[in-house]
Amino acid sequence: MSVLVFVEASEGKFKKPAFEAVTYGAKIAAMLGVETHALCIDEADEAELRSLGDYGANKLWFVKNELFKNFDPLVFSKVIIQAEAQTNSDVLVLIQSYNGKAIAPVLAAKLRAGLVSGALDLPRIENNSFLVKKNVFSGKASATYEMHSAKKIISLMPNSIIPEKTVNNVELVELKPEIADTDFKIKIKEVVKASGTTTLSDAEIVISGGRGLKGPENWAMLEEMANILGGATACSRPVADIHWRPHTEHVGQTGIAIRPNLYIAIGISGAIQHLAGVNGSKVMVVINKDPEAPFFKAADYGIVGDALEVVPKLNEAFRKFKLGN
Amino acid sequence: MKILVCISKTPDTTTKVSFTDNNTKFNSDRVQFIINPYDEWYALVRAIEIKEKSNAHVTIMNVGGADNDVIIRKALAIGGDDAVRIDAEADDAFFVADQIAQFLKTEPYDIVFVGKETIDYNGSQVGGMIAGLLDLSFISLASKLDVDGNTATLERDIPGGKEIVTVQTPFVVSASKGMAEARIPNMRGIMAARTKPVKVLPAFASERLTSIKQYALPKEKAGPKMIPSDNPEELVMLLHNEAKVI
Ligand SMILES: Cc1cc2nc3c(=O)[nH]c(=O)nc-3n(C[C@H](O)[C@H](O)[C@H](O)COP(=O)(O)OP(=O)(O)OC[C@H]3O[C@@H](n4cnc5c(N)ncnc54)[C@H](O)[C@@H]3O)c2cc1C
């Protein structure tokens, strides 16, 4: 028996969610008294692969095959199942990323394994029960799921646990799946990357604007704040609907759900549907000219004032702070 | 072309969530239920747009009890041709996916639509599980879909951008924002929906792999620390020293 963690690399590098997932898998393995295996299908060099050992992986299975530049959840599941069989794993950990969301349910169906997607915390393992917590109702509540199947799959919500380094000597093993070009039924024709530096779902700091900003011309100061702090910009739904900002920035119950360390909401009223997608943020700052704006109830810090006056001053203060640090 | 659109029933987005029975059951008292927005606004409307262009047949699929007929009729009013309801409680994603997969074995469809996720359990699971059970291609989080004969071209969300892919029917697709614009059913649609066939099937033998043991509401915040608008430096210091996020 063991725990198998499926990690993704982006352009040859692992990002924080990969280290979180390995830490998470290693902790479950420790609870069960078993080994931790990690599997990486993406391209990454040896040093990069070894870095996963620092977070507790005993064995790292890697695949060297150009074909996997394509993405097809059926094929990826096949490879994971091969690793699962070789490692005799009962618990599989994935990341709740775009690709993770595509692979995990396909894998779960093939293994007839229970799946908790977007786990927030380590499982509680009591006698024969395996309990995992996740958010439900788009962040309005959380629920503890009991998993009844022999095989269990957990996809971990990024930014939910802190990656922890341990001393460990990871063993690298190449996995050679029997996959042919024709197995990929989904063909990638083109990849379009937005120009922004930090993507919204990965960003640790998010600067978000609402209808209170009056018009798209006032976003320059939000972008400036995002630049100073190394964050990404976001917006409320009406702002995307009236095309002040692209739809990819719309956060909330019907947009992207995010959980940054810091969320700064500027000129956003704090409607229940908006809060649903952002209340997983660790710290929330609200800037609104209306002291009665509902968002203040959910905030950690608040400033009552006109955004057009407050934000430039705040940018100045952030800039000074960054220069001094 | 035959298109199956899977819809789920969810509480309205304005619902204040609460629980009963020692936080083990969702309190549906005075809750207004709707079609899950991703299923209705994007999956269903895109299916209807395809039908309007190419003579496809659109079937609405729901796993649930008789009280779900209200949302099924609404989906028919928006433009579905007929509906199938599998009479079982939808309380585990695998169970629901297995019901739909077993139905698809008896009656194949070219495109199976699901929404990106439901706004109640946020699983994003059913579509991928149907695909896994039937070995169908699965395109998740698609924001655009065009079909030409047996070939579909889709745009799929990836970190920081989009991927344009092609795939042959049959396949399963989960619809995200951008795939279509929400439609409001008109009077003619509502009248027509009354006589459209809704087939009720008994549940297929299957199993439930997960269950919810306990719910919890987020901790109430103590209330924000207010900072005077002429002292942004104070906020910066608090974010650095107290919150430790910058
Ligand atoms: C089914 C459904 C789903 C929805 N999903 C989402 C979702 O996913 N995400 C989402 O965001 N919304 C969603 N909504 C919409 C939501 O209900 C609100 O309408 C929306 O969030 C409001 O956006 P807003 O705060 O930008 O605008 P408003 O509500 O108009 O608020 C503007 C705010 O700006 C403040 N303001 C005005 N001028 C200034 C100024 N000069 N300086 C500072 N503050 C100022 C005002 O006091 C006010 O609080 C959904 C609605 C429905 C019905």
XYZ file of C-alpha atoms in Angstrom, chain A residues 15 69 71-74 96-99 101-110 112-117 126 129 131 134-149 185-195 199 201-202 205 229 237 240-241 247-248 250 252-257 261-262 264 272-273 279 281-287 296-306 310 313-314 316-318 320-322 325, chain B residues 11-19 26 37-38 41-42 91-94 97-98 102 116-141 153-168 177-178 181 205-218 220-246:
214
model
C 5.013 25.634 -8.740
C 2.647 17.705 -24.551
C -3.522 16.744 -23.081
C -6.214 14.110 -23.007
C -7.662 13.119 -19.625
C -8.299 9.531 -20.786
C -7.407 20.916 -8.115
C -6.000 22.731 -11.158
C -7.502 23.037 -14.639
C -5.960 19.748 -15.729
C -10.210 18.887 -12.605
C -10.267 17.107 -15.948
C -8.266 14.050 -14.911
C -9.522 13.335 -11.376
C -13.137 12.388 -12.236
C -12.089 10.241 -15.212
C -9.605 8.448 -12.978
C -12.167 8.083 -10.187
C -14.664 6.447 -12.532
C -12.073 4.034 -13.912
C -14.419 3.189 -8.936
C -12.795 5.405 -6.339
C -14.554 8.029 -4.254
C -13.340 11.530 -5.110
C -13.278 14.655 -2.996
C -12.423 17.598 -5.203
C -10.639 7.236 12.291
C -13.580 6.019 8.182
C -13.016 12.006 6.287
C -13.993 20.764 1.257
C -15.939 23.905 0.517
C -19.533 23.620 -0.659
C -22.144 26.136 -1.786
C -19.362 28.063 -3.504
C -17.645 28.857 -0.246
C -20.767 29.676 1.757
C -20.117 26.540 3.852
C -17.813 23.561 4.159
C -18.631 19.870 4.314
C -16.831 16.822 5.628
C -17.098 13.929 3.184
C -16.791 10.328 4.175
C -15.180 8.148 1.510
C -16.559 4.610 1.332
C -14.548 3.104 -1.511
C -8.305 11.563 -29.349
C -8.221 15.225 -28.384
C -5.907 17.225 -30.651
C -4.495 20.564 -29.617
C -4.622 23.034 -32.513
C -3.445 26.171 -30.807
C -2.554 27.588 -27.399
C -3.461 31.195 -26.676
C -1.781 32.678 -23.611
C -2.957 35.948 -22.152
C -0.175 38.493 -21.810
C -2.512 34.217 -13.609
C -5.977 31.458 -10.007
C -2.301 31.228 -8.968
C -2.385 38.835 -4.086
C 2.617 43.994 -5.075
C -19.442 40.226 -12.630
C -17.099 41.904 -17.007
C -20.630 41.935 -18.379
C -14.469 37.727 -18.601
C -11.381 35.845 -17.454
C -14.681 37.765 -13.270
C -17.478 34.985 -7.716
C -20.002 32.207 -7.587
C -20.462 32.173 -11.350
C -16.917 33.216 -12.193
C -13.568 32.032 -10.923
C -13.293 31.070 -7.258
C -3.478 35.409 0.698
C -4.638 38.980 0.147
C -8.234 43.944 -2.039
C -23.541 37.228 -1.724
C -22.603 35.828 -5.163
C -14.233 34.409 0.868
C -9.036 34.603 0.790
C -6.863 34.699 3.911
C -7.053 38.480 4.346
C -9.561 40.840 2.767
C -9.281 44.602 2.461
C -12.316 46.592 1.380
C -12.255 50.116 -0.011
C -17.217 45.444 5.165
C -18.807 42.655 7.245
C -16.596 40.099 5.514
C -13.461 42.264 5.574
C -10.411 42.199 7.834
C -9.435 45.785 7.053
C -11.551 48.580 5.653
C -11.201 52.102 4.341
C -14.246 54.271 3.764
C -13.497 56.657 0.949
C -13.632 57.469 -2.730
C -7.710 56.543 -1.850
C -2.389 57.421 -2.133
C -2.348 53.766 -1.186
C 2.241 55.607 -3.097
C 2.401 53.986 0.352
C 2.840 50.482 -1.129
C 7.471 53.361 -0.499
C 7.103 50.183 1.516
C 8.473 48.042 -1.320
C 12.109 46.325 1.936
C -30.374 26.488 -4.567
C -30.753 29.974 -6.032
C -27.557 32.050 -5.820
C -29.051 34.437 -3.227
C -29.711 31.561 -0.790
C -28.457 32.034 2.743
C -27.197 28.566 3.458
C -28.160 26.843 6.712
C -28.306 23.273 8.033
C -29.021 21.136 4.117
C -26.432 28.223 -13.776
C -23.570 26.578 -15.691
C -26.751 29.451 -19.215
C -23.935 27.748 -21.074
C -26.403 12.537 -3.524
C -23.091 11.217 -4.825
C -21.327 12.243 -8.023
C -20.266 8.718 -8.950
C -22.582 9.687 -13.361
C -23.128 5.926 -13.316
C -25.827 3.265 -17.935
C -18.467 23.274 -15.355
C -19.592 22.510 -11.803
C -22.706 22.825 -9.668
C -22.896 25.870 -7.445
C -23.922 23.742 -4.451
C -21.384 20.906 -4.206
C -18.787 22.384 -6.574
C -17.527 18.954 -7.541
C -16.818 19.285 -11.267
C -17.059 15.489 -11.274
C -20.097 14.100 -13.103
C -18.978 14.866 -16.671
C -15.508 13.390 -16.288
C -16.925 10.339 -14.538
C -19.397 9.680 -17.374
C -16.461 9.923 -19.788
C -14.338 7.608 -17.638
C -17.098 5.028 -17.322
C -17.757 4.957 -21.072
C -14.229 5.661 -22.336
C -15.422 8.810 -24.068
C -13.253 11.846 -24.717
C -13.742 14.532 -22.071
C -13.172 18.204 -22.692
C -13.429 20.073 -19.428
C -14.050 23.771 -18.855
C -13.669 22.473 -32.227
C -13.519 23.669 -28.652
C -11.770 26.283 -26.562
C -10.704 25.052 -23.187
C -9.573 27.138 -20.200
C -5.961 26.539 -19.152
C -3.899 28.563 -16.652
C -3.546 32.058 -18.064
C -5.115 31.338 -21.410
C -6.968 29.008 -23.721
C -6.291 25.871 -25.672
C -8.075 25.246 -28.964
C -8.718 21.536 -29.519
C -10.596 19.296 -31.911
C -12.304 16.031 -31.135
C -14.647 13.589 -32.886
C -18.586 30.885 -18.979
C -18.414 32.287 -22.497
C -25.427 33.857 -23.508
C -28.133 -0.587 -9.920
C -25.072 1.296 -8.703
C -23.256 2.418 -5.584
C -22.480 5.583 -3.679
C -18.796 6.128 -2.991
C -18.995 9.219 -0.779
C -21.439 10.837 1.607
C -21.503 14.045 3.594
C -21.064 13.498 7.290
C -21.126 17.050 8.565
C -21.547 20.637 7.354
C -20.076 23.771 8.876
C -20.593 27.469 8.323
C -17.550 29.726 8.092
C -18.102 34.949 11.532
C -15.473 37.644 11.247
C -15.081 39.953 14.215
C -15.623 42.969 12.015
C -13.000 44.846 10.070
C -10.329 47.098 11.457
C -11.138 50.507 9.965
C -8.344 52.721 8.715
C -8.833 56.442 8.054
C -8.724 57.216 4.348
C -5.963 59.793 4.787
C -3.620 57.265 6.391
C -2.922 54.528 3.831
C 0.517 53.960 5.455
C -1.277 52.444 8.430
C -2.931 49.854 6.194
C 0.412 49.005 4.628
C 1.986 48.488 8.061
C -0.921 46.331 9.248
C -0.751 44.168 6.147
C 2.962 43.731 6.708
C 3.241 43.372 10.498
C -0.099 42.023 11.586
C -1.591 40.128 8.643
C 1.862 39.282 7.221
C 0.604 39.107 3.659
C 2.979 41.634 2.081
